[in-house]
Short mmCIF file of C-alpha atoms and ligand atoms in Angstrom, two decimals:
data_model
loop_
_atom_site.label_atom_id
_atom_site.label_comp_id
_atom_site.label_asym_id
_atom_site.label_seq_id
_atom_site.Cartn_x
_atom_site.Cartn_y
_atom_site.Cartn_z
CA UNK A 1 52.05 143.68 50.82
CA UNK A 2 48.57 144.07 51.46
CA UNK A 3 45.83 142.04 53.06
CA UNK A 4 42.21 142.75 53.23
CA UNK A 5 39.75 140.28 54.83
CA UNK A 6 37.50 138.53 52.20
CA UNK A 7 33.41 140.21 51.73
CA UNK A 8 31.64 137.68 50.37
CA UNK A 9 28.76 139.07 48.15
CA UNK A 10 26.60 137.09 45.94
CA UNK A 11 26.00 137.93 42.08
CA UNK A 12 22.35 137.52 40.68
CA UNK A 13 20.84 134.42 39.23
CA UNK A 14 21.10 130.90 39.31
CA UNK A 15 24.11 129.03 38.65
CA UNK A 16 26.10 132.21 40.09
CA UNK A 17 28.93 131.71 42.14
CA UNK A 18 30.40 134.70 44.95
CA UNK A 19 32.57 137.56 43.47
CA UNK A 20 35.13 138.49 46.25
CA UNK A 21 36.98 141.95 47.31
CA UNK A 22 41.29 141.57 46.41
CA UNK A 23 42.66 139.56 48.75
CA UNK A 24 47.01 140.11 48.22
CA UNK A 25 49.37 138.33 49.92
CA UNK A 26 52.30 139.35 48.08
CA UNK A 27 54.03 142.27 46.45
CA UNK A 28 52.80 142.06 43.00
CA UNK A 29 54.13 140.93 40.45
CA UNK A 30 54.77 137.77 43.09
CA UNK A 31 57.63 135.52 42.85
CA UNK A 32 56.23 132.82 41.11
CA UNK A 33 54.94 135.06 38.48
CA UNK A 34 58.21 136.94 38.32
CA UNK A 35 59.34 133.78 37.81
CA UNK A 36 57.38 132.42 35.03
CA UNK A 37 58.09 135.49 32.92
CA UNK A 38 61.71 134.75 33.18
CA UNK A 39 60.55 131.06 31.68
CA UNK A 40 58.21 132.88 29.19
CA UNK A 41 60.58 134.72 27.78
CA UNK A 42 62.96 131.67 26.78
CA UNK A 43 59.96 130.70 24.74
CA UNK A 44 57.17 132.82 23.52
CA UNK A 45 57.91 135.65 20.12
CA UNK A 46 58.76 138.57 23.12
CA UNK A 47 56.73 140.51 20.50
CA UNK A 48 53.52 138.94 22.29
CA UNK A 49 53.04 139.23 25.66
CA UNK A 50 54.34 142.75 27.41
CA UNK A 51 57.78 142.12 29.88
CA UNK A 52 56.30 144.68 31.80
CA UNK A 53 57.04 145.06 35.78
CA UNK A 54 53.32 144.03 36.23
CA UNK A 55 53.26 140.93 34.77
CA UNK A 56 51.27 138.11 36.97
CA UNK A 57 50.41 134.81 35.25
CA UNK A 58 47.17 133.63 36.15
CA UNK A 59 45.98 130.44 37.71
CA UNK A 60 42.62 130.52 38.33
CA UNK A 61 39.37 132.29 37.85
CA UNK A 62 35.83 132.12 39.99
CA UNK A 63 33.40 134.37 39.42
CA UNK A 64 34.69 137.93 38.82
CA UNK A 65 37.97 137.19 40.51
CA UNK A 66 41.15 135.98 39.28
CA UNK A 67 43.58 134.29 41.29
CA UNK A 68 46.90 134.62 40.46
CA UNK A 69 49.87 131.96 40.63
CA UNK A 70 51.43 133.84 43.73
CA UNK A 71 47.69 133.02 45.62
CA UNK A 72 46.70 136.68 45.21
CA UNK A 73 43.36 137.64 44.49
CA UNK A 74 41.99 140.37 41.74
CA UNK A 75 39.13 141.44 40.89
CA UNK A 76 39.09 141.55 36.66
CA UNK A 77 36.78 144.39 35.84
CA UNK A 78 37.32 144.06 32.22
CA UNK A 79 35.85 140.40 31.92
CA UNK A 80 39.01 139.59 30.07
CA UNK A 81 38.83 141.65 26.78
CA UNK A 82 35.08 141.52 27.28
CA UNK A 83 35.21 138.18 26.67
CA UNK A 84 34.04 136.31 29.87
CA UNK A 85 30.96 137.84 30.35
CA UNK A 86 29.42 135.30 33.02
CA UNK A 87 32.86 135.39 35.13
CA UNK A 88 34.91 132.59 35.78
CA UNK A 89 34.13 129.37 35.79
CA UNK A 90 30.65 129.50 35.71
CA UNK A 91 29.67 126.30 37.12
CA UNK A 92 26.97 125.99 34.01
CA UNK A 93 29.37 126.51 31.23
CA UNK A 94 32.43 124.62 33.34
CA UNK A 95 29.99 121.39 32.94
CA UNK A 96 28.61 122.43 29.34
CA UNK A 97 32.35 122.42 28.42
CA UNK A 98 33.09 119.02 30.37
CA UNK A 99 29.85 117.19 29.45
CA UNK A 100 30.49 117.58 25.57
CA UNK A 101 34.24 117.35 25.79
CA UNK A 102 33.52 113.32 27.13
CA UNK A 103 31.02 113.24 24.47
CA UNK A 104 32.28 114.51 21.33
CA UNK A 105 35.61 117.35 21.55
CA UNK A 106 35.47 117.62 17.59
CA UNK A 107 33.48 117.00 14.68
CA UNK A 108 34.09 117.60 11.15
CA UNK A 109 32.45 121.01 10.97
CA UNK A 110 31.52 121.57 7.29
CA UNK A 111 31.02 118.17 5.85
CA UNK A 112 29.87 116.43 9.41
CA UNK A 113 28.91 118.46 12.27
CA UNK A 114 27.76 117.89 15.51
CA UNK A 115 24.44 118.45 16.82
CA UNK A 116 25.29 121.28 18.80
CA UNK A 117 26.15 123.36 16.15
CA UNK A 118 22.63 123.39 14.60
CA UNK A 119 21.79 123.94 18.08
CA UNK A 120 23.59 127.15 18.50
CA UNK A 121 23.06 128.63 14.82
CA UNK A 122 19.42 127.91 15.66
CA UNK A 123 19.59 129.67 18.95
CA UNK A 124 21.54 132.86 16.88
CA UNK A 125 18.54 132.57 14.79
CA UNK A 126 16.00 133.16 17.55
CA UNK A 127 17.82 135.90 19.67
CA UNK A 128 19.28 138.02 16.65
CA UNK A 129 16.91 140.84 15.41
CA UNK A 130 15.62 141.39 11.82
CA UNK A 131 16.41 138.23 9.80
CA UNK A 132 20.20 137.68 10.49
CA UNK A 133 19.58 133.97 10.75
CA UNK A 134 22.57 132.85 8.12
CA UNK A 135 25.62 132.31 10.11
CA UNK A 136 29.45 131.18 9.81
CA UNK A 137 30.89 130.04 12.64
CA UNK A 138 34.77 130.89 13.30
CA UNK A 139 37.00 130.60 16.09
CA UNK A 140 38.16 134.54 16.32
CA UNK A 141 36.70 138.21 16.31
CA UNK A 142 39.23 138.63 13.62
CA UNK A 143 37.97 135.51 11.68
CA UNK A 144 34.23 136.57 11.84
CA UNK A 145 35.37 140.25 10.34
CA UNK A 146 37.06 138.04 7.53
CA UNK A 147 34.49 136.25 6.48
CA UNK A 148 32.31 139.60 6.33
CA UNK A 149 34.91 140.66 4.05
CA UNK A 150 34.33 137.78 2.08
CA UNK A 151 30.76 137.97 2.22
CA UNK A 152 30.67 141.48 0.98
CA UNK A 153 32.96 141.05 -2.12
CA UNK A 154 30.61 137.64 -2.78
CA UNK A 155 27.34 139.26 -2.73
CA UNK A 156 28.19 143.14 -4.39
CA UNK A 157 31.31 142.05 -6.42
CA UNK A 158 33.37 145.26 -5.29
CA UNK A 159 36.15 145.09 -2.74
CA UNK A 160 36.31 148.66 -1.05
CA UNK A 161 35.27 148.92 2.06
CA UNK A 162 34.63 152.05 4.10
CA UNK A 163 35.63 152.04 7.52
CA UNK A 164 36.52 154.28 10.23
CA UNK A 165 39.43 156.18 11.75
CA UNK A 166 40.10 154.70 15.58
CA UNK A 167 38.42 151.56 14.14
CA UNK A 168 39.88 147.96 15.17
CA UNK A 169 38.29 144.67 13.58
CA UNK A 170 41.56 142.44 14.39
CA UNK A 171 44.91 141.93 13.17
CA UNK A 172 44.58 138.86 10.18
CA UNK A 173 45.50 140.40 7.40
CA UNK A 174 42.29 140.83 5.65
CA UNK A 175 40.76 142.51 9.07
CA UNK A 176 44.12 144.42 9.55
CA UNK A 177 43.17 145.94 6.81
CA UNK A 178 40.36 147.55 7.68
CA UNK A 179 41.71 148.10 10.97
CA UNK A 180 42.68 151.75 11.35
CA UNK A 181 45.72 152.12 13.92
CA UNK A 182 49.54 152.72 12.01
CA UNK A 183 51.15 150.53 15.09
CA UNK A 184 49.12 147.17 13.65
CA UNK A 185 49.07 147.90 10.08
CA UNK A 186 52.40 149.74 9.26
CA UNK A 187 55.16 146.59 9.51
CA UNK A 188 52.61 144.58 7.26
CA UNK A 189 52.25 147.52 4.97
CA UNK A 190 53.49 145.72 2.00
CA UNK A 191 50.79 142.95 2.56
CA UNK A 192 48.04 144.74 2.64
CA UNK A 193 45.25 145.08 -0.55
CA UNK A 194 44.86 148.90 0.91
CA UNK A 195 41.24 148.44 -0.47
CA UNK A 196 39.72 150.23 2.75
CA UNK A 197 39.14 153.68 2.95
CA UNK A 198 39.12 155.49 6.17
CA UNK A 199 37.18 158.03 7.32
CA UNK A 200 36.56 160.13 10.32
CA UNK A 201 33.92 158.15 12.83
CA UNK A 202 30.71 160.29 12.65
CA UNK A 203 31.03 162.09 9.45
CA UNK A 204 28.21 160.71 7.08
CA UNK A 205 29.20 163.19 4.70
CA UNK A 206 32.48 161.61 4.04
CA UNK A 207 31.03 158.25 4.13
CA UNK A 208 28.78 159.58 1.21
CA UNK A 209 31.89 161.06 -0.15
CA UNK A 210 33.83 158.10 -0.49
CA UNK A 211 30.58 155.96 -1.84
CA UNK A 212 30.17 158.12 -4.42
CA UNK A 213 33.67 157.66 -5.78
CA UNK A 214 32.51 154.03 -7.07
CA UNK A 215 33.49 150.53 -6.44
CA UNK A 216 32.79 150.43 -2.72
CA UNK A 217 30.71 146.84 -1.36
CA UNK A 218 30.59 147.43 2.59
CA UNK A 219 30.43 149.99 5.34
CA UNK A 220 31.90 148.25 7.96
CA UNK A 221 31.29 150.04 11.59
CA UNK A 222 31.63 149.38 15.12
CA UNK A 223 28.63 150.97 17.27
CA UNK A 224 31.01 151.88 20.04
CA UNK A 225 34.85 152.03 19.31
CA UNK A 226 36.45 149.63 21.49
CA UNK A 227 39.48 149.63 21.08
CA UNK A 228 39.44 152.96 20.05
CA UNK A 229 39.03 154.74 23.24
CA UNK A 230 35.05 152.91 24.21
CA UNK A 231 34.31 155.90 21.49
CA UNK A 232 30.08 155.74 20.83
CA UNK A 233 28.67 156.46 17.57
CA UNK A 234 27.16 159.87 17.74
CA UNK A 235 23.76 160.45 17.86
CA UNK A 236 21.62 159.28 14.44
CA UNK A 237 25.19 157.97 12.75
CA UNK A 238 24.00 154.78 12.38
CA UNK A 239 20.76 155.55 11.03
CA UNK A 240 22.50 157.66 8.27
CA UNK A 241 24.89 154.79 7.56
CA UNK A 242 22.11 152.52 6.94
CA UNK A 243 20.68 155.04 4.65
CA UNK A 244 23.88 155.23 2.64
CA UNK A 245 24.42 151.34 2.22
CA UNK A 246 21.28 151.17 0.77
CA UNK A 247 21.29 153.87 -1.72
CA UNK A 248 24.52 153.47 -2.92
CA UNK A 249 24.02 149.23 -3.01
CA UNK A 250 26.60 148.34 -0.46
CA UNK A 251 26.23 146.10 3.23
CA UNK A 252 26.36 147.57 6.53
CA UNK A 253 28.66 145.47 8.50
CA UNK A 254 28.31 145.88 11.63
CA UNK A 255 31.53 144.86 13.87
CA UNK A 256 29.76 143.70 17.40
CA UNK A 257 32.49 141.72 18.43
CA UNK A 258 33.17 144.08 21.53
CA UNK A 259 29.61 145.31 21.81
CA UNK A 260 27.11 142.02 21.07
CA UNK A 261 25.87 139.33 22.95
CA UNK A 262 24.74 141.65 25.83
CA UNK A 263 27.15 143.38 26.75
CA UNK A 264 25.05 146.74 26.31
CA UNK A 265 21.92 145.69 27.06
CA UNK A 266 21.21 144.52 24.16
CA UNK A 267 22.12 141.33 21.88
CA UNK A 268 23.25 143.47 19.22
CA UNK A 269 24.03 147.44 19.79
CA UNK A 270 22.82 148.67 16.86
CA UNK A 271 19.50 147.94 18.22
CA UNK A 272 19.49 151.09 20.07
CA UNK A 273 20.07 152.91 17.13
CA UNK A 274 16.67 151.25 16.10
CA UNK A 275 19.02 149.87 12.65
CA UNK A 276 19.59 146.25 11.53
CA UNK A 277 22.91 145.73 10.00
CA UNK A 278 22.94 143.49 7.14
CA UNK A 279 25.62 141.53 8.52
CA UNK A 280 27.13 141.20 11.75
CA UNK A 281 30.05 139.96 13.35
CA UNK A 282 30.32 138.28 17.08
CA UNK A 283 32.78 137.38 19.07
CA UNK A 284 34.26 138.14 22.87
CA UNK A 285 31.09 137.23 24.73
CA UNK A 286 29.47 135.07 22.19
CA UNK A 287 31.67 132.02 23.98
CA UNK A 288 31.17 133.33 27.36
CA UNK A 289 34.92 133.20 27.55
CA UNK A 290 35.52 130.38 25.29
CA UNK A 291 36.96 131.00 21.53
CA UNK A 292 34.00 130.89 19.34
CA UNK A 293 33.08 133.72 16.98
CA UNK A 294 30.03 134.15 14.13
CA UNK A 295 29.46 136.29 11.28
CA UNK A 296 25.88 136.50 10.97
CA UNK A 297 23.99 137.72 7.92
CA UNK A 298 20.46 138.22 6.48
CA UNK A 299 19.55 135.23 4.68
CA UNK A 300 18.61 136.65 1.12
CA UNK A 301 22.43 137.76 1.37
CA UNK A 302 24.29 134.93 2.87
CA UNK A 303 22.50 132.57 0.26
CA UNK A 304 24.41 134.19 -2.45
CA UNK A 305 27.36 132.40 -1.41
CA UNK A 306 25.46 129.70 -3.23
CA UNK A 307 25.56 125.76 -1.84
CA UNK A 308 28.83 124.22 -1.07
CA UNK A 309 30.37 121.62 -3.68
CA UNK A 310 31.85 119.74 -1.14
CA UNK A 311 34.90 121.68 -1.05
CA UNK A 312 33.45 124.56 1.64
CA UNK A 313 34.70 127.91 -0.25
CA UNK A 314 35.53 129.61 3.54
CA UNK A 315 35.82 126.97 6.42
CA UNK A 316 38.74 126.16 8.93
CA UNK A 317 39.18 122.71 10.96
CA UNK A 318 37.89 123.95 14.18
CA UNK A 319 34.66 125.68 12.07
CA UNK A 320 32.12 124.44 14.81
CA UNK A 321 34.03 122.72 17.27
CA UNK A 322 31.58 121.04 19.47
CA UNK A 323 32.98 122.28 23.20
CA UNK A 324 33.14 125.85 21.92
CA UNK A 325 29.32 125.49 20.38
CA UNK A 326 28.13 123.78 23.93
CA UNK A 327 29.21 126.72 25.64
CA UNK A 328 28.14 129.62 23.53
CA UNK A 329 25.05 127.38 23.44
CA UNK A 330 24.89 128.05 27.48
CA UNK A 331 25.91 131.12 26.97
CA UNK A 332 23.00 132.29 25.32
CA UNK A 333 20.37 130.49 27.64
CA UNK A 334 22.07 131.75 30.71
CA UNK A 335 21.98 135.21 29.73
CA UNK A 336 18.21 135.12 28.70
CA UNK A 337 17.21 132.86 31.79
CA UNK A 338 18.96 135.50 34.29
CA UNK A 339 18.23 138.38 32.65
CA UNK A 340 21.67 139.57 31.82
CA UNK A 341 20.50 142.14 29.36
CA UNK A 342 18.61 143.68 31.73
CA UNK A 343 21.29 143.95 34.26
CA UNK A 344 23.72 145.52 31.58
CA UNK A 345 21.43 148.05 30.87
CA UNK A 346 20.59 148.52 34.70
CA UNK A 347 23.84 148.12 36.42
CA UNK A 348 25.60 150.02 33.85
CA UNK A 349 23.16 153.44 34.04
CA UNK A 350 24.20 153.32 37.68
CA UNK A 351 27.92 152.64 37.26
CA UNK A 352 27.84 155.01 34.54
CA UNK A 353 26.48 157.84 37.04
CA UNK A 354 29.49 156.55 39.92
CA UNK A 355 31.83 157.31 36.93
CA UNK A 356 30.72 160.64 36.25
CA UNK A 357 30.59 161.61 39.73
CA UNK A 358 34.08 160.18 40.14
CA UNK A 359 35.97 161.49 37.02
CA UNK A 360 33.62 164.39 35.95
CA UNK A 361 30.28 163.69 33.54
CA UNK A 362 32.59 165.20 30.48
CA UNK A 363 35.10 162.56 30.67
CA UNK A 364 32.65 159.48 30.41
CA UNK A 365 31.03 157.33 27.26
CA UNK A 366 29.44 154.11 26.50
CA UNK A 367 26.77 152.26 27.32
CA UNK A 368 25.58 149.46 29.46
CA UNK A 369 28.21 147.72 30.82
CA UNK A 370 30.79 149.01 28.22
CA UNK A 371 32.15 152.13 29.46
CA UNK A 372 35.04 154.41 29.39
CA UNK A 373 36.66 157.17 31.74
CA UNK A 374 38.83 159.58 29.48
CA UNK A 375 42.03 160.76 31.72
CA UNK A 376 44.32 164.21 30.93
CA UNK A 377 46.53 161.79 29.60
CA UNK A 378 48.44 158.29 28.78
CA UNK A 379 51.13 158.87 32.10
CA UNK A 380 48.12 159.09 34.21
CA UNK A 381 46.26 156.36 32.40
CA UNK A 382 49.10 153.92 32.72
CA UNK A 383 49.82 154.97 35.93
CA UNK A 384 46.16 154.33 37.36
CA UNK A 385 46.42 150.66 34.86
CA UNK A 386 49.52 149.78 37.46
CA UNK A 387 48.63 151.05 40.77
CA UNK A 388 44.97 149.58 40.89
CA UNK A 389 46.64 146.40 39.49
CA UNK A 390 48.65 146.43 43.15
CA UNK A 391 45.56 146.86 44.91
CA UNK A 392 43.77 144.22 42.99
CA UNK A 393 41.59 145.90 40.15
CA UNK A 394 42.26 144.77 36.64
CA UNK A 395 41.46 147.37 34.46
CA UNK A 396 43.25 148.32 30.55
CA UNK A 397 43.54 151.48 29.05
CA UNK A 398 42.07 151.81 25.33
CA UNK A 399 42.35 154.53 22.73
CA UNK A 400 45.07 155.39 20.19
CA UNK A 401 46.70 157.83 22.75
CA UNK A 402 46.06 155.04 25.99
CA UNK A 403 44.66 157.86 27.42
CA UNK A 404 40.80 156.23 28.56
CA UNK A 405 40.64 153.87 31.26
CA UNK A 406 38.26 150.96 30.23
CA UNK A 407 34.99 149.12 31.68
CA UNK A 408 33.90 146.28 30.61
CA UNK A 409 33.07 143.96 33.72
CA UNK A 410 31.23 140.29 33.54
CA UNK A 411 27.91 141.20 33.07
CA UNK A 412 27.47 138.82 36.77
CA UNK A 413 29.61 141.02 38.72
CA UNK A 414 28.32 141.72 41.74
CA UNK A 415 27.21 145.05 42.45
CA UNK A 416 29.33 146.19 46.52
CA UNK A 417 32.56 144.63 44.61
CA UNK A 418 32.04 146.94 41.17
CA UNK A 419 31.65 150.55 43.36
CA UNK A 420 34.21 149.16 45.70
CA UNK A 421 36.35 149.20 42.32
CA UNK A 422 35.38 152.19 40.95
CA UNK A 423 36.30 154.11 44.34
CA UNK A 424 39.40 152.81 44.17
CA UNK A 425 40.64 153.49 40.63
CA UNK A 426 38.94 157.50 41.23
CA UNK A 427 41.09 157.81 44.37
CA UNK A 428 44.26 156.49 42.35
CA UNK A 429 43.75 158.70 39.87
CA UNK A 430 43.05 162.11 41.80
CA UNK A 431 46.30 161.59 43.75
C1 PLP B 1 35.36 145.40 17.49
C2 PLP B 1 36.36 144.29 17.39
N1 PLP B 1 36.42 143.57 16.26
C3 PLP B 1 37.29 142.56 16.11
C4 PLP B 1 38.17 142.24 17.12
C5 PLP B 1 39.13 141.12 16.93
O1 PLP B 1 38.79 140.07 17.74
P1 PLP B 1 39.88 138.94 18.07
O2 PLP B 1 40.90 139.58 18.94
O3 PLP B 1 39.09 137.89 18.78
O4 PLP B 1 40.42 138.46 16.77
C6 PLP B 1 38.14 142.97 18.30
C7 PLP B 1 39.08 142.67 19.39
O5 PLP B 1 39.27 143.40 20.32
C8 PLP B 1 37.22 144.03 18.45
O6 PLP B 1 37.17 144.78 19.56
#
């Protein structure tokens, strides 16, 4: 058991609420978490959530910290799958959530929305580059990825798709797919239309290879390889991607689920490449925590869907549930009003440099605040996943060997708390 007395230290902006240092007062897992898994396990597919010896349920979030049901205090410096990118309960999006939830929870999102969802396809509009101002709202990362599938097979009429080995764009089946790793696709072999080739990521020769074969609609690429090991695209990749889609008549997809909506430095990724995708998906960070995801799409492109007949060729129930629009509608503002793009790009160069200096510059990718340590191997990965997990850090391994230890932090945290993190997980994993 370990106890540390709380440092309070403020994040940036308005709105912002104090990050804390881990604060345990029990072993961990605790024994109200140990528990609850007992109770989970009488009820949930065990296929979903990991029995592990770490397991703690969690009760509460504030700021950058999680608190779990045992009272102990983490610091999550992985912003939940990327997802929470303002922290917890952000007092902004906590009343965004609350103010439309008394006013409207649900509206009838293709035949009659709410307000807020013209609000929030015209704010998508504004901050997107190039003119991606056509979107669909979804609920999932996996969902938006579908309905770029769609789109593509709508607008060029073929169904191949080129994608990339290490890739991961969700597990529905038309995104599984196109995702690359065995584990997800294998047991739903039988399902799948196998109308995605794979190639390696960074070899524009066999992208042009496997265009020229015929019948292919999309290149559909991830900027940097999440789930794949935080893997960048090399140098220029991008830009020769682009090239390819348009000579050979197909859409560049770009999958910015992980990557978009600031989380490195930029709204979209691809921007640093200095290329505009023709379609895009979002996700994670677009609902600031809440599920709400978007494929977005240059207009001349998305119009070829043609107008609906009343019967919406590609909706779902929840397509622009009110709460979920309020939020990524506050989302968005809060992001531009406090600068969060900037701080991505500024906090990340520096945590980027602690990284190198702690795990040697050779073992280190990503950008802004989406970055990656590479250890010798899985055993050591894991090993580092579980101890800083008993000191308080939450951190995930990523990468089809589990081998590179994963940062993606709120784009809020504060600054004392993130090296105070990073010392710890480099002295776990030199001893
Ligand atoms: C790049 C990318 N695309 C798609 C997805 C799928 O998103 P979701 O899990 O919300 O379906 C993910 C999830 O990690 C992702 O990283």
């Amino acid at each position: 058991m370990r106890a540390r007395p709380p440092e309070l230290v403020r994040c940036p902006g308005p709105g912002s609420v104090k990050t804390e240092l881990p604060d345990l007062r029990t072993e961990i897992p605790g024994p109200r978490s140990r528990a609850l898994s007992e109770r989970l396990a009488r009820v949930e597919c065990p296929e979903v959530t990991f029995q592990g010896d770490s397991m703690i349920f969690w009760e509460r979030g504030a700021a950058s910290n999680i608190f779990d049901v045992d009272g102990n205090r983490y610091v999550d410096l992985l912003a939940g799958f990327g997802a929470a990118s303002l922290g917890y309960a952000h007092p902004e999006l906590s009343e965004a959530a609350a103010r439309q939830a008394e006013t409207l929870q649900h509206a009838m999102g293709d035949v009659y929305p709410a307000r807020v969802k013209l609000e929030l396809l015209e704010a998508l509009d504004r901050i997107l580059p190039g003119d991606l101002g056509y979107a669909i709202l979804s609920q999932s990362g996996s969902d938006a990825v579908e309905s770029a599938i769609k789109t593509a097979l709508r607008v060029t009429g073929r169904a191949r798709i080129v994608a990339f080995e290490g890739g991961y764009h969700g597990l529905g089946l038309g995104a599984l797919d196109t995702t690359h790793r065995a584990f997800f696709r294998d047991p739903f072999a039988a399902r799948l239309p196998r109308t995605t080739q794979f190639v390696a990521y960074g070899d524009a020769a066999a992208v042009r290879q496997a265009l020229a074969a015929g019948e292919v609609g999309a290149i559909l690429v991830e900027p940097i390889q999440g789930r794949g090991g935080i893997r960048p695209a090399p140098e220029g990749f991008l830009a020769e991607l682009r090239a390819l889609a348009d000579e050979y008549g197909a859409l560049l997809i770009a999958d910015e689920v992980y990557t978009g909506m600031g989380r490195t430095g930029d709204w979209l990724a691809c921007s640093a490449h200095g290329v505009l995708p023709d379609l895009v998906a979002l996700g994670k960070g677009l609902g600031g925590g809440f599920p709400i995801s978007a494929l977005a799409g240059r207009a001349e492109l998305m119009k070829q869907w043609g107008a609906s007949s009343g019967e919406a060729l590609h909706t779902s129930t929840h397509l622009g549930n009110p709460v979920m629009c309020a939020v990524a509608l506050r989302t968005l503002e809060i992001i531009e009003r406090d600068q969060l793009l900037e701080r991505a790009r500024g906090l990340g160069s520096e945590l980027r440099q602690r990284l190198e200096h702690a795990f040697g510059p050779e073992c280190v990718r990503g950008s802004g605040l989406m970055l990656g340590a590479e250890l010798p191997d899985a055993a050591r990965a894991e090993r580092v996943v579980t101890e800083a997990l008993r000191e308080g850090w939450i951190v995930l391994c990523e990468g089809e060997r589990g081998c590179v230890l994963a940062l993606t932090p709120p784009l809020v945290i504060a600054e004392k708390v993130l090296w105070s993190g990073v010392d710890t997980l480099a002295r776990i994993a030199r001893t």
